[in-house]
Amino acid sequence: MVNKMGQIQQEALKRYLAFEKEHNAENRQVTSTEKMITRSSIINHHDNLAMERIINKSDLFPIAHLQAGLNVSKAVCRISIRGRSGQLEGYGTGFLVAPNLLLTNNHVLETAEAAMYAVAEFNYEDDVQFMPLEIISFRLDPEALFVTDEALDFTLVAVEENNLSAVSLADFGYLPLLPKPGKILEGEYVTIIQHPNGGPKAITIRENEVKFISSDFIHYVSDTEPGSSGSPVFNDQWMVVALHHAGIPDPTDNNRWIANEGIRISSIIQHLSDKRSGLENERSRKLLDKLLAVVMPGRSTTPMEVGILSADWYAGVSGYDPAFLGAGFKVPLPVLGKALTKDTAQTVDGKTVLDYTHFSIAMSKSRRLAFYTAVNIDGDQLVDVKRGNDRWYFDPRIEEAYQIGPEFYQSNDIDRGHLVRRRDPNWGIDAVKANEHTFHFTNCSPQHKNFNQKAWLDLEDYLLDNAREFGMKISVFTGPVFRQDDVSYRDAKIPDQFWKVAVMIKDGTSLSATAYLQTQEDLIGGDLEFVYGQFETYQVPIEQIEKLTDLDFGGLRQADPLSGGTFVHVRRREDIRL
């Protein structure tokens, strides 16, 4: 343990010195206007002293701040680390983050076996007369849930709901972990509730300045001691911003400490989300879902309904029709580049395109998403089919391993974005079948929950409304842009750009092919913290889509009014050039 702690401290020192060098080189302001706006958005508007504290112009707090601190401190406990025979081996700190889940450091509880013999001790503190309160102990339950990570130095473990004296763990509350960004800024001060040296509960107040914030870590100047590992690090609103895990030694004096390091809560949440699908124990998944439902409110933890379609549903389907627009106006499927061709998922009979009712899809094996979708829309035969129960399907014609399934979309702000929109292929006598076919995992791509509710939806409505109003036929291609630096989440990558190519007959005499690009790049951070941003849609040359995707649309380039031209910012329907 001593050697490991020394290694952790040295790694923290390296990060601290690197951040210090980087900040000195940049010579940047501590707080940008954009960050300040985000920070102020999560402040209780009744605390009219908060902004003055944040910008270091005041040390005044409302008196209720002290009571709020006492309230959150109930969820903080001392962890007694014991061996198999019961002998005491050391202490740490932990805190409840859900009704029966406790968070601490990996170096405090490295294994499920260590957690089995450890004890969480609440109320180990003195009252106002400096008399000790009665300690209330609970055993941990790693068999129910135990998730740990050495790199981020955290352990999440279940705790028994009632102890041997029938005391309820619920009496101590919990500290919700909020993934929303902007909980703390460099230059602000943090507060740490801890059990220093395994002693009674203590608190560090003020003069604990945050020096650096990186993607995974926060560095701050504060008074902590051995035994403080696993303590919650709070901002002024008593929100947990980090998990304390190490002191940073002075490189010139081993007896001095120059700062402390904590792990950002957002990084821990992302890791827990990533690990969920790999948990074999159903009870563990349910417990973790409860935590994720707290940190990402509004997202359902009810498993998505996954159905099975019989072979009859795929027999004789029409798929995308290249001759759909009429004689002399053939619009073939886009041609995949060489690298994409090698990465294409094939059916058992060697086909590289999956045909559905009025649309077709080509799938990437590595990304488990569609390279493109292609749909025919007949505005003269559209049928209004009700949505139904949102039951989704794996396509049995390709391996399930090549399709992103329900586990990916569980308990987060990610929507299953239809690539072929549900309403588009719903025409003719097979409209109901087409509607059901759009609910395949092959036809969805992960998108932020707000993404397909704004400009992209307006564009799709525009195309469908024109088809309906004028009895037009339209062929539409849609897909994601795959990039190496797309955000990794759970066991996949989330595209941050999507494209669409719409083809129709103009004035009854010639093809018109227009391409559109929309990005959710500004909405997804590397730690999956979602921030507010402006959705923008652009009409772009088809050549631009080809460069981004390695698809070849052939003759459609000559039918593009923007061929060789510039981008058009689409703010309203009138901006579209056909």
PDB file of N, CA, C and O in Angstrom, residues 320-332 375-379 424 458-477 500-516 539 542 553 555-561 573 576-578:
ATOM      1  N   TYR A 320     -34.342  -0.119 -51.672  1.00  0.00           N
ATOM      2  CA  TYR A 320     -34.226   1.136 -52.417  1.00  0.00           C
ATOM      3  C   TYR A 320     -34.258   0.844 -53.911  1.00  0.00           C
ATOM      4  O   TYR A 320     -33.602  -0.087 -54.402  1.00  0.00           O
ATOM      5  N   ASP A 321     -35.016   1.664 -54.663  1.00  0.00           N
ATOM      6  CA  ASP A 321     -35.154   1.483 -56.101  1.00  0.00           C
ATOM      7  C   ASP A 321     -34.410   2.601 -56.832  1.00  0.00           C
ATOM      8  O   ASP A 321     -34.830   3.761 -56.796  1.00  0.00           O
ATOM      9  N   PRO A 322     -33.299   2.301 -57.518  1.00  0.00           N
ATOM     10  CA  PRO A 322     -32.540   3.337 -58.221  1.00  0.00           C
ATOM     11  C   PRO A 322     -33.356   4.016 -59.332  1.00  0.00           C
ATOM     12  O   PRO A 322     -33.091   5.172 -59.674  1.00  0.00           O
ATOM     13  N   ALA A 323     -34.359   3.329 -59.906  1.00  0.00           N
ATOM     14  CA  ALA A 323     -35.152   3.894 -61.000  1.00  0.00           C
ATOM     15  C   ALA A 323     -36.443   4.542 -60.503  1.00  0.00           C
ATOM     16  O   ALA A 323     -37.347   4.835 -61.294  1.00  0.00           O
ATOM     17  N   PHE A 324     -36.526   4.796 -59.225  1.00  0.00           N
ATOM     18  CA  PHE A 324     -37.760   5.264 -58.597  1.00  0.00           C
ATOM     19  C   PHE A 324     -38.242   6.601 -59.163  1.00  0.00           C
ATOM     20  O   PHE A 324     -39.458   6.834 -59.298  1.00  0.00           O
ATOM     21  N   LEU A 325     -37.340   7.503 -59.526  1.00  0.00           N
ATOM     22  CA  LEU A 325     -37.734   8.842 -59.966  1.00  0.00           C
ATOM     23  C   LEU A 325     -38.265   8.868 -61.385  1.00  0.00           C
ATOM     24  O   LEU A 325     -38.821   9.887 -61.819  1.00  0.00           O
ATOM     25  N   GLY A 326     -38.105   7.799 -62.123  1.00  0.00           N
ATOM     26  CA  GLY A 326     -38.669   7.747 -63.460  1.00  0.00           C
ATOM     27  C   GLY A 326     -37.644   7.427 -64.524  1.00  0.00           C
ATOM     28  O   GLY A 326     -36.423   7.436 -64.292  1.00  0.00           O
ATOM     29  N   ALA A 327     -38.143   7.153 -65.724  1.00  0.00           N
ATOM     30  CA  ALA A 327     -37.281   6.790 -66.847  1.00  0.00           C
ATOM     31  C   ALA A 327     -36.301   7.922 -67.160  1.00  0.00           C
ATOM     32  O   ALA A 327     -36.674   9.092 -67.224  1.00  0.00           O
ATOM     33  N   GLY A 328     -35.048   7.543 -67.320  1.00  0.00           N
ATOM     34  CA  GLY A 328     -34.022   8.530 -67.649  1.00  0.00           C
ATOM     35  C   GLY A 328     -33.417   9.231 -66.447  1.00  0.00           C
ATOM     36  O   GLY A 328     -32.527  10.077 -66.605  1.00  0.00           O
ATOM     37  N   PHE A 329     -33.890   8.892 -65.251  1.00  0.00           N
ATOM     38  CA  PHE A 329     -33.382   9.572 -64.043  1.00  0.00           C
ATOM     39  C   PHE A 329     -32.927   8.545 -63.003  1.00  0.00           C
ATOM     40  O   PHE A 329     -33.300   8.606 -61.841  1.00  0.00           O
ATOM     41  N   LYS A 330     -32.123   7.605 -63.425  1.00  0.00           N
ATOM     42  CA  LYS A 330     -31.651   6.560 -62.515  1.00  0.00           C
ATOM     43  C   LYS A 330     -30.668   7.138 -61.498  1.00  0.00           C
ATOM     44  O   LYS A 330     -29.745   7.873 -61.850  1.00  0.00           O
ATOM     45  N   VAL A 331     -30.898   6.802 -60.224  1.00  0.00           N
ATOM     46  CA  VAL A 331     -30.040   7.288 -59.133  1.00  0.00           C
ATOM     47  C   VAL A 331     -29.544   6.077 -58.353  1.00  0.00           C
ATOM     48  O   VAL A 331     -30.214   5.586 -57.441  1.00  0.00           O
ATOM     49  N   PRO A 332     -28.374   5.556 -58.695  1.00  0.00           N
ATOM     50  CA  PRO A 332     -27.867   4.341 -58.026  1.00  0.00           C
ATOM     51  C   PRO A 332     -27.406   4.629 -56.601  1.00  0.00           C
ATOM     52  O   PRO A 332     -27.226   5.790 -56.198  1.00  0.00           O
ATOM     53  N   VAL A 375     -33.524   5.871 -49.128  1.00  0.00           N
ATOM     54  CA  VAL A 375     -34.964   5.668 -49.059  1.00  0.00           C
ATOM     55  C   VAL A 375     -35.651   6.361 -50.224  1.00  0.00           C
ATOM     56  O   VAL A 375     -35.242   7.431 -50.666  1.00  0.00           O
ATOM     57  N   ASN A 376     -36.708   5.723 -50.727  1.00  0.00           N
ATOM     58  CA  ASN A 376     -37.586   6.323 -51.728  1.00  0.00           C
ATOM     59  C   ASN A 376     -38.837   6.847 -51.028  1.00  0.00           C
ATOM     60  O   ASN A 376     -39.459   6.117 -50.245  1.00  0.00           O
ATOM     61  N   ILE A 377     -39.213   8.095 -51.319  1.00  0.00           N
ATOM     62  CA  ILE A 377     -40.404   8.720 -50.726  1.00  0.00           C
ATOM     63  C   ILE A 377     -41.383   9.056 -51.846  1.00  0.00           C
ATOM     64  O   ILE A 377     -41.047   9.801 -52.772  1.00  0.00           O
ATOM     65  N   ASP A 378     -42.586   8.513 -51.745  1.00  0.00           N
ATOM     66  CA  ASP A 378     -43.627   8.794 -52.733  1.00  0.00           C
ATOM     67  C   ASP A 378     -44.690   9.675 -52.083  1.00  0.00           C
ATOM     68  O   ASP A 378     -45.544   9.195 -51.330  1.00  0.00           O
ATOM     69  N   GLY A 379     -44.615  10.980 -52.371  1.00  0.00           N
ATOM     70  CA  GLY A 379     -45.520  11.924 -51.731  1.00  0.00           C
ATOM     71  C   GLY A 379     -46.968  11.735 -52.087  1.00  0.00           C
ATOM     72  O   GLY A 379     -47.861  12.210 -51.370  1.00  0.00           O
ATOM     73  N   ASP A 424     -40.882   8.443 -43.620  1.00  0.00           N
ATOM     74  CA  ASP A 424     -40.507   8.586 -45.029  1.00  0.00           C
ATOM     75  C   ASP A 424     -40.884   7.393 -45.916  1.00  0.00           C
ATOM     76  O   ASP A 424     -41.373   7.581 -47.031  1.00  0.00           O
ATOM     77  N   ASP A 458     -36.441  19.980 -39.010  1.00  0.00           N
ATOM     78  CA  ASP A 458     -37.058  20.967 -39.892  1.00  0.00           C
ATOM     79  C   ASP A 458     -36.750  20.664 -41.355  1.00  0.00           C
ATOM     80  O   ASP A 458     -37.609  20.796 -42.224  1.00  0.00           O
ATOM     81  N   LEU A 459     -35.511  20.261 -41.634  1.00  0.00           N
ATOM     82  CA  LEU A 459     -35.122  19.933 -42.997  1.00  0.00           C
ATOM     83  C   LEU A 459     -35.896  18.705 -43.477  1.00  0.00           C
ATOM     84  O   LEU A 459     -36.421  18.678 -44.601  1.00  0.00           O
ATOM     85  N   GLU A 460     -35.988  17.671 -42.636  1.00  0.00           N
ATOM     86  CA  GLU A 460     -36.711  16.463 -43.024  1.00  0.00           C
ATOM     87  C   GLU A 460     -38.189  16.763 -43.253  1.00  0.00           C
ATOM     88  O   GLU A 460     -38.812  16.240 -44.185  1.00  0.00           O
ATOM     89  N   ASP A 461     -38.764  17.608 -42.400  1.00  0.00           N
ATOM     90  CA  ASP A 461     -40.159  18.008 -42.585  1.00  0.00           C
ATOM     91  C   ASP A 461     -40.352  18.740 -43.902  1.00  0.00           C
ATOM     92  O   ASP A 461     -41.349  18.553 -44.601  1.00  0.00           O
ATOM     93  N   TYR A 462     -39.389  19.602 -44.239  1.00  0.00           N
ATOM     94  CA  TYR A 462     -39.466  20.366 -45.480  1.00  0.00           C
ATOM     95  C   TYR A 462     -39.512  19.432 -46.689  1.00  0.00           C
ATOM     96  O   TYR A 462     -40.330  19.595 -47.596  1.00  0.00           O
ATOM     97  N   LEU A 463     -38.637  18.432 -46.700  1.00  0.00           N
ATOM     98  CA  LEU A 463     -38.591  17.498 -47.820  1.00  0.00           C
ATOM     99  C   LEU A 463     -39.880  16.685 -47.897  1.00  0.00           C
ATOM    100  O   LEU A 463     -40.465  16.510 -48.983  1.00  0.00           O
ATOM    101  N   LEU A 464     -40.346  16.192 -46.751  1.00  0.00           N
ATOM    102  CA  LEU A 464     -41.554  15.371 -46.756  1.00  0.00           C
ATOM    103  C   LEU A 464     -42.787  16.204 -47.097  1.00  0.00           C
ATOM    104  O   LEU A 464     -43.670  15.762 -47.846  1.00  0.00           O
ATOM    105  N   ASP A 465     -42.862  17.419 -46.565  1.00  0.00           N
ATOM    106  CA  ASP A 465     -44.015  18.288 -46.857  1.00  0.00           C
ATOM    107  C   ASP A 465     -44.108  18.612 -48.343  1.00  0.00           C
ATOM    108  O   ASP A 465     -45.200  18.653 -48.920  1.00  0.00           O
ATOM    109  N   ASN A 466     -42.961  18.851 -48.980  1.00  0.00           N
ATOM    110  CA  ASN A 466     -42.961  19.129 -50.412  1.00  0.00           C
ATOM    111  C   ASN A 466     -43.406  17.900 -51.203  1.00  0.00           C
ATOM    112  O   ASN A 466     -44.150  18.011 -52.190  1.00  0.00           O
ATOM    113  N   ALA A 467     -42.913  16.737 -50.771  1.00  0.00           N
ATOM    114  CA  ALA A 467     -43.310  15.512 -51.455  1.00  0.00           C
ATOM    115  C   ALA A 467     -44.819  15.299 -51.344  1.00  0.00           C
ATOM    116  O   ALA A 467     -45.487  14.936 -52.323  1.00  0.00           O
ATOM    117  N   ARG A 468     -45.366  15.555 -50.162  1.00  0.00           N
ATOM    118  CA  ARG A 468     -46.798  15.354 -49.947  1.00  0.00           C
ATOM    119  C   ARG A 468     -47.620  16.402 -50.710  1.00  0.00           C
ATOM    120  O   ARG A 468     -48.603  16.083 -51.388  1.00  0.00           O
ATOM    121  N   GLU A 469     -47.227  17.668 -50.598  1.00  0.00           N
ATOM    122  CA  GLU A 469     -48.004  18.769 -51.168  1.00  0.00           C
ATOM    123  C   GLU A 469     -48.053  18.709 -52.688  1.00  0.00           C
ATOM    124  O   GLU A 469     -49.094  18.975 -53.310  1.00  0.00           O
ATOM    125  N   PHE A 470     -46.934  18.380 -53.298  1.00  0.00           N
ATOM    126  CA  PHE A 470     -46.861  18.407 -54.756  1.00  0.00           C
ATOM    127  C   PHE A 470     -46.870  17.010 -55.382  1.00  0.00           C
ATOM    128  O   PHE A 470     -46.662  16.865 -56.583  1.00  0.00           O
ATOM    129  N   GLY A 471     -47.109  15.974 -54.552  1.00  0.00           N
ATOM    130  CA  GLY A 471     -47.136  14.613 -55.078  1.00  0.00           C
ATOM    131  C   GLY A 471     -45.807  14.200 -55.667  1.00  0.00           C
ATOM    132  O   GLY A 471     -45.744  13.417 -56.625  1.00  0.00           O
ATOM    133  N   MET A 472     -44.704  14.707 -55.086  1.00  0.00           N
ATOM    134  CA  MET A 472     -43.372  14.464 -55.641  1.00  0.00           C
ATOM    135  C   MET A 472     -42.823  13.116 -55.197  1.00  0.00           C
ATOM    136  O   MET A 472     -43.216  12.568 -54.170  1.00  0.00           O
ATOM    137  N   LYS A 473     -41.885  12.631 -55.978  1.00  0.00           N
ATOM    138  CA  LYS A 473     -41.060  11.500 -55.581  1.00  0.00           C
ATOM    139  C   LYS A 473     -39.669  12.027 -55.248  1.00  0.00           C
ATOM    140  O   LYS A 473     -39.105  12.826 -55.994  1.00  0.00           O
ATOM    141  N   ILE A 474     -39.124  11.566 -54.118  1.00  0.00           N
ATOM    142  CA  ILE A 474     -37.807  12.015 -53.667  1.00  0.00           C
ATOM    143  C   ILE A 474     -37.013  10.799 -53.207  1.00  0.00           C
ATOM    144  O   ILE A 474     -37.550   9.901 -52.540  1.00  0.00           O
ATOM    145  N   SER A 475     -35.761  10.757 -53.570  1.00  0.00           N
ATOM    146  CA  SER A 475     -34.844   9.745 -53.030  1.00  0.00           C
ATOM    147  C   SER A 475     -33.873  10.455 -52.097  1.00  0.00           C
ATOM    148  O   SER A 475     -33.305  11.490 -52.452  1.00  0.00           O
ATOM    149  N   VAL A 476     -33.706   9.901 -50.901  1.00  0.00           N
ATOM    150  CA  VAL A 476     -32.896  10.564 -49.873  1.00  0.00           C
ATOM    151  C   VAL A 476     -31.853   9.590 -49.329  1.00  0.00           C
ATOM    152  O   VAL A 476     -32.175   8.456 -48.949  1.00  0.00           O
ATOM    153  N   PHE A 477     -30.615  10.054 -49.303  1.00  0.00           N
ATOM    154  CA  PHE A 477     -29.512   9.308 -48.686  1.00  0.00           C
ATOM    155  C   PHE A 477     -29.130  10.020 -47.392  1.00  0.00           C
ATOM    156  O   PHE A 477     -29.050  11.253 -47.352  1.00  0.00           O
ATOM    157  N   LYS A 500     -26.944  14.468 -45.367  1.00  0.00           N
ATOM    158  CA  LYS A 500     -28.137  14.046 -46.083  1.00  0.00           C
ATOM    159  C   LYS A 500     -28.020  14.535 -47.523  1.00  0.00           C
ATOM    160  O   LYS A 500     -27.572  15.667 -47.769  1.00  0.00           O
ATOM    161  N   VAL A 501     -28.400  13.704 -48.484  1.00  0.00           N
ATOM    162  CA  VAL A 501     -28.453  14.085 -49.897  1.00  0.00           C
ATOM    163  C   VAL A 501     -29.866  13.801 -50.393  1.00  0.00           C
ATOM    164  O   VAL A 501     -30.344  12.655 -50.293  1.00  0.00           O
ATOM    165  N   ALA A 502     -30.536  14.817 -50.880  1.00  0.00           N
ATOM    166  CA  ALA A 502     -31.908  14.687 -51.381  1.00  0.00           C
ATOM    167  C   ALA A 502     -31.915  14.858 -52.898  1.00  0.00           C
ATOM    168  O   ALA A 502     -31.339  15.811 -53.425  1.00  0.00           O
ATOM    169  N   VAL A 503     -32.585  13.938 -53.605  1.00  0.00           N
ATOM    170  CA  VAL A 503     -32.613  13.951 -55.069  1.00  0.00           C
ATOM    171  C   VAL A 503     -34.070  13.975 -55.537  1.00  0.00           C
ATOM    172  O   VAL A 503     -34.893  13.164 -55.076  1.00  0.00           O
ATOM    173  N   MET A 504     -34.385  14.878 -56.438  1.00  0.00           N
ATOM    174  CA  MET A 504     -35.739  14.988 -56.977  1.00  0.00           C
ATOM    175  C   MET A 504     -35.671  15.485 -58.416  1.00  0.00           C
ATOM    176  O   MET A 504     -34.606  15.862 -58.908  1.00  0.00           O
ATOM    177  N   ILE A 505     -36.815  15.493 -59.095  1.00  0.00           N
ATOM    178  CA  ILE A 505     -36.895  16.008 -60.462  1.00  0.00           C
ATOM    179  C   ILE A 505     -37.291  17.475 -60.393  1.00  0.00           C
ATOM    180  O   ILE A 505     -38.302  17.825 -59.781  1.00  0.00           O
ATOM    181  N   LYS A 506     -36.515  18.333 -61.024  1.00  0.00           N
ATOM    182  CA  LYS A 506     -36.760  19.764 -61.016  1.00  0.00           C
ATOM    183  C   LYS A 506     -37.454  20.174 -62.311  1.00  0.00           C
ATOM    184  O   LYS A 506     -36.950  19.911 -63.406  1.00  0.00           O
ATOM    185  N   ASP A 507     -38.620  20.802 -62.140  1.00  0.00           N
ATOM    186  CA  ASP A 507     -39.394  21.286 -63.284  1.00  0.00           C
ATOM    187  C   ASP A 507     -39.724  20.176 -64.272  1.00  0.00           C
ATOM    188  O   ASP A 507     -39.962  20.420 -65.461  1.00  0.00           O
ATOM    189  N   GLY A 508     -39.689  18.949 -63.808  1.00  0.00           N
ATOM    190  CA  GLY A 508     -40.045  17.822 -64.651  1.00  0.00           C
ATOM    191  C   GLY A 508     -39.041  17.481 -65.728  1.00  0.00           C
ATOM    192  O   GLY A 508     -39.305  16.614 -66.568  1.00  0.00           O
ATOM    193  N   THR A 509     -37.895  18.151 -65.714  1.00  0.00           N
ATOM    194  CA  THR A 509     -36.946  17.970 -66.821  1.00  0.00           C
ATOM    195  C   THR A 509     -35.553  17.542 -66.403  1.00  0.00           C
ATOM    196  O   THR A 509     -34.813  16.981 -67.216  1.00  0.00           O
ATOM    197  N   SER A 510     -35.146  17.813 -65.175  1.00  0.00           N
ATOM    198  CA  SER A 510     -33.761  17.530 -64.781  1.00  0.00           C
ATOM    199  C   SER A 510     -33.678  17.161 -63.308  1.00  0.00           C
ATOM    200  O   SER A 510     -34.552  17.494 -62.509  1.00  0.00           O
ATOM    201  N   LEU A 511     -32.603  16.458 -62.977  1.00  0.00           N
ATOM    202  CA  LEU A 511     -32.357  16.090 -61.588  1.00  0.00           C
ATOM    203  C   LEU A 511     -31.865  17.289 -60.789  1.00  0.00           C
ATOM    204  O   LEU A 511     -31.118  18.132 -61.290  1.00  0.00           O
ATOM    205  N   SER A 512     -32.281  17.344 -59.533  1.00  0.00           N
ATOM    206  CA  SER A 512     -31.718  18.298 -58.573  1.00  0.00           C
ATOM    207  C   SER A 512     -31.258  17.494 -57.361  1.00  0.00           C
ATOM    208  O   SER A 512     -32.053  16.779 -56.745  1.00  0.00           O
ATOM    209  N   ALA A 513     -29.979  17.570 -57.068  1.00  0.00           N
ATOM    210  CA  ALA A 513     -29.400  16.827 -55.932  1.00  0.00           C
ATOM    211  C   ALA A 513     -28.766  17.821 -54.975  1.00  0.00           C
ATOM    212  O   ALA A 513     -27.835  18.536 -55.347  1.00  0.00           O
ATOM    213  N   THR A 514     -29.280  17.891 -53.757  1.00  0.00           N
ATOM    214  CA  THR A 514     -28.761  18.843 -52.775  1.00  0.00           C
ATOM    215  C   THR A 514     -28.247  18.098 -51.548  1.00  0.00           C
ATOM    216  O   THR A 514     -28.824  17.086 -51.135  1.00  0.00           O
ATOM    217  N   ALA A 515     -27.167  18.582 -50.980  1.00  0.00           N
ATOM    218  CA  ALA A 515     -26.526  17.926 -49.841  1.00  0.00           C
ATOM    219  C   ALA A 515     -26.546  18.839 -48.627  1.00  0.00           C
ATOM    220  O   ALA A 515     -26.433  20.066 -48.749  1.00  0.00           O
ATOM    221  N   TYR A 516     -26.656  18.228 -47.457  1.00  0.00           N
ATOM    222  CA  TYR A 516     -26.763  18.987 -46.217  1.00  0.00           C
ATOM    223  C   TYR A 516     -25.869  18.340 -45.154  1.00  0.00           C
ATOM    224  O   TYR A 516     -25.689  17.121 -45.124  1.00  0.00           O
ATOM    225  N   GLN A 539     -26.212  23.759 -46.219  1.00  0.00           N
ATOM    226  CA  GLN A 539     -26.248  23.109 -47.517  1.00  0.00           C
ATOM    227  C   GLN A 539     -24.841  23.196 -48.076  1.00  0.00           C
ATOM    228  O   GLN A 539     -24.226  24.260 -48.099  1.00  0.00           O
ATOM    229  N   ILE A 542     -22.058  18.396 -52.888  1.00  0.00           N
ATOM    230  CA  ILE A 542     -21.998  16.943 -52.722  1.00  0.00           C
ATOM    231  C   ILE A 542     -20.549  16.479 -52.631  1.00  0.00           C
ATOM    232  O   ILE A 542     -20.228  15.512 -51.925  1.00  0.00           O
ATOM    233  N   PHE A 553     -20.947   9.517 -55.157  1.00  0.00           N
ATOM    234  CA  PHE A 553     -22.320   9.687 -55.622  1.00  0.00           C
ATOM    235  C   PHE A 553     -22.416   9.848 -57.136  1.00  0.00           C
ATOM    236  O   PHE A 553     -23.484  10.155 -57.668  1.00  0.00           O
ATOM    237  N   GLY A 555     -22.905  10.655 -60.812  1.00  0.00           N
ATOM    238  CA  GLY A 555     -23.473  11.741 -61.598  1.00  0.00           C
ATOM    239  C   GLY A 555     -24.241  12.772 -60.805  1.00  0.00           C
ATOM    240  O   GLY A 555     -24.603  13.829 -61.357  1.00  0.00           O
ATOM    241  N   LEU A 556     -24.513  12.518 -59.540  1.00  0.00           N
ATOM    242  CA  LEU A 556     -25.261  13.497 -58.748  1.00  0.00           C
ATOM    243  C   LEU A 556     -24.484  14.805 -58.577  1.00  0.00           C
ATOM    244  O   LEU A 556     -25.080  15.850 -58.317  1.00  0.00           O
ATOM    245  N   ARG A 557     -23.173  14.739 -58.717  1.00  0.00           N
ATOM    246  CA  ARG A 557     -22.388  15.971 -58.581  1.00  0.00           C
ATOM    247  C   ARG A 557     -22.806  16.989 -59.641  1.00  0.00           C
ATOM    248  O   ARG A 557     -22.838  18.189 -59.379  1.00  0.00           O
ATOM    249  N   GLN A 558     -23.129  16.512 -60.864  1.00  0.00           N
ATOM    250  CA  GLN A 558     -23.526  17.419 -61.932  1.00  0.00           C
ATOM    251  C   GLN A 558     -24.934  17.979 -61.726  1.00  0.00           C
ATOM    252  O   GLN A 558     -25.303  18.982 -62.335  1.00  0.00           O
ATOM    253  N   ALA A 559     -25.726  17.331 -60.857  1.00  0.00           N
ATOM    254  CA  ALA A 559     -27.090  17.791 -60.585  1.00  0.00           C
ATOM    255  C   ALA A 559     -27.173  18.673 -59.347  1.00  0.00           C
ATOM    256  O   ALA A 559     -28.261  19.027 -58.900  1.00  0.00           O
ATOM    257  N   ASP A 560     -26.016  19.042 -58.819  1.00  0.00           N
ATOM    258  CA  ASP A 560     -25.948  19.813 -57.570  1.00  0.00           C
ATOM    259  C   ASP A 560     -25.834  21.312 -57.876  1.00  0.00           C
ATOM    260  O   ASP A 560     -24.873  21.742 -58.522  1.00  0.00           O
ATOM    261  N   PRO A 561     -26.792  22.128 -57.434  1.00  0.00           N
ATOM    262  CA  PRO A 561     -26.713  23.575 -57.691  1.00  0.00           C
ATOM    263  C   PRO A 561     -25.537  24.244 -57.006  1.00  0.00           C
ATOM    264  O   PRO A 561     -25.166  25.355 -57.370  1.00  0.00           O
ATOM    265  N   ARG A 573     -36.415  27.636 -44.587  1.00  0.00           N
ATOM    266  CA  ARG A 573     -36.619  26.849 -45.796  1.00  0.00           C
ATOM    267  C   ARG A 573     -36.200  27.613 -47.047  1.00  0.00           C
ATOM    268  O   ARG A 573     -35.707  27.030 -48.011  1.00  0.00           O
ATOM    269  N   ILE A 576     -32.695  27.150 -48.820  1.00  0.00           N
ATOM    270  CA  ILE A 576     -32.301  25.954 -49.563  1.00  0.00           C
ATOM    271  C   ILE A 576     -32.311  26.250 -51.060  1.00  0.00           C
ATOM    272  O   ILE A 576     -33.269  26.798 -51.600  1.00  0.00           O
ATOM    273  N   ARG A 577     -31.241  25.875 -51.724  1.00  0.00           N
ATOM    274  CA  ARG A 577     -31.112  26.058 -53.174  1.00  0.00           C
ATOM    275  C   ARG A 577     -31.321  24.726 -53.872  1.00  0.00           C
ATOM    276  O   ARG A 577     -30.534  23.793 -53.693  1.00  0.00           O
ATOM    277  N   LEU A 578     -32.377  24.631 -54.644  1.00  0.00           N
ATOM    278  CA  LEU A 578     -32.693  23.381 -55.344  1.00  0.00           C
ATOM    279  C   LEU A 578     -32.207  23.443 -56.790  1.00  0.00           C
ATOM    280  O   LEU A 578     -31.987  24.517 -57.323  1.00  0.00           O
TER     281      LEU A 578
END
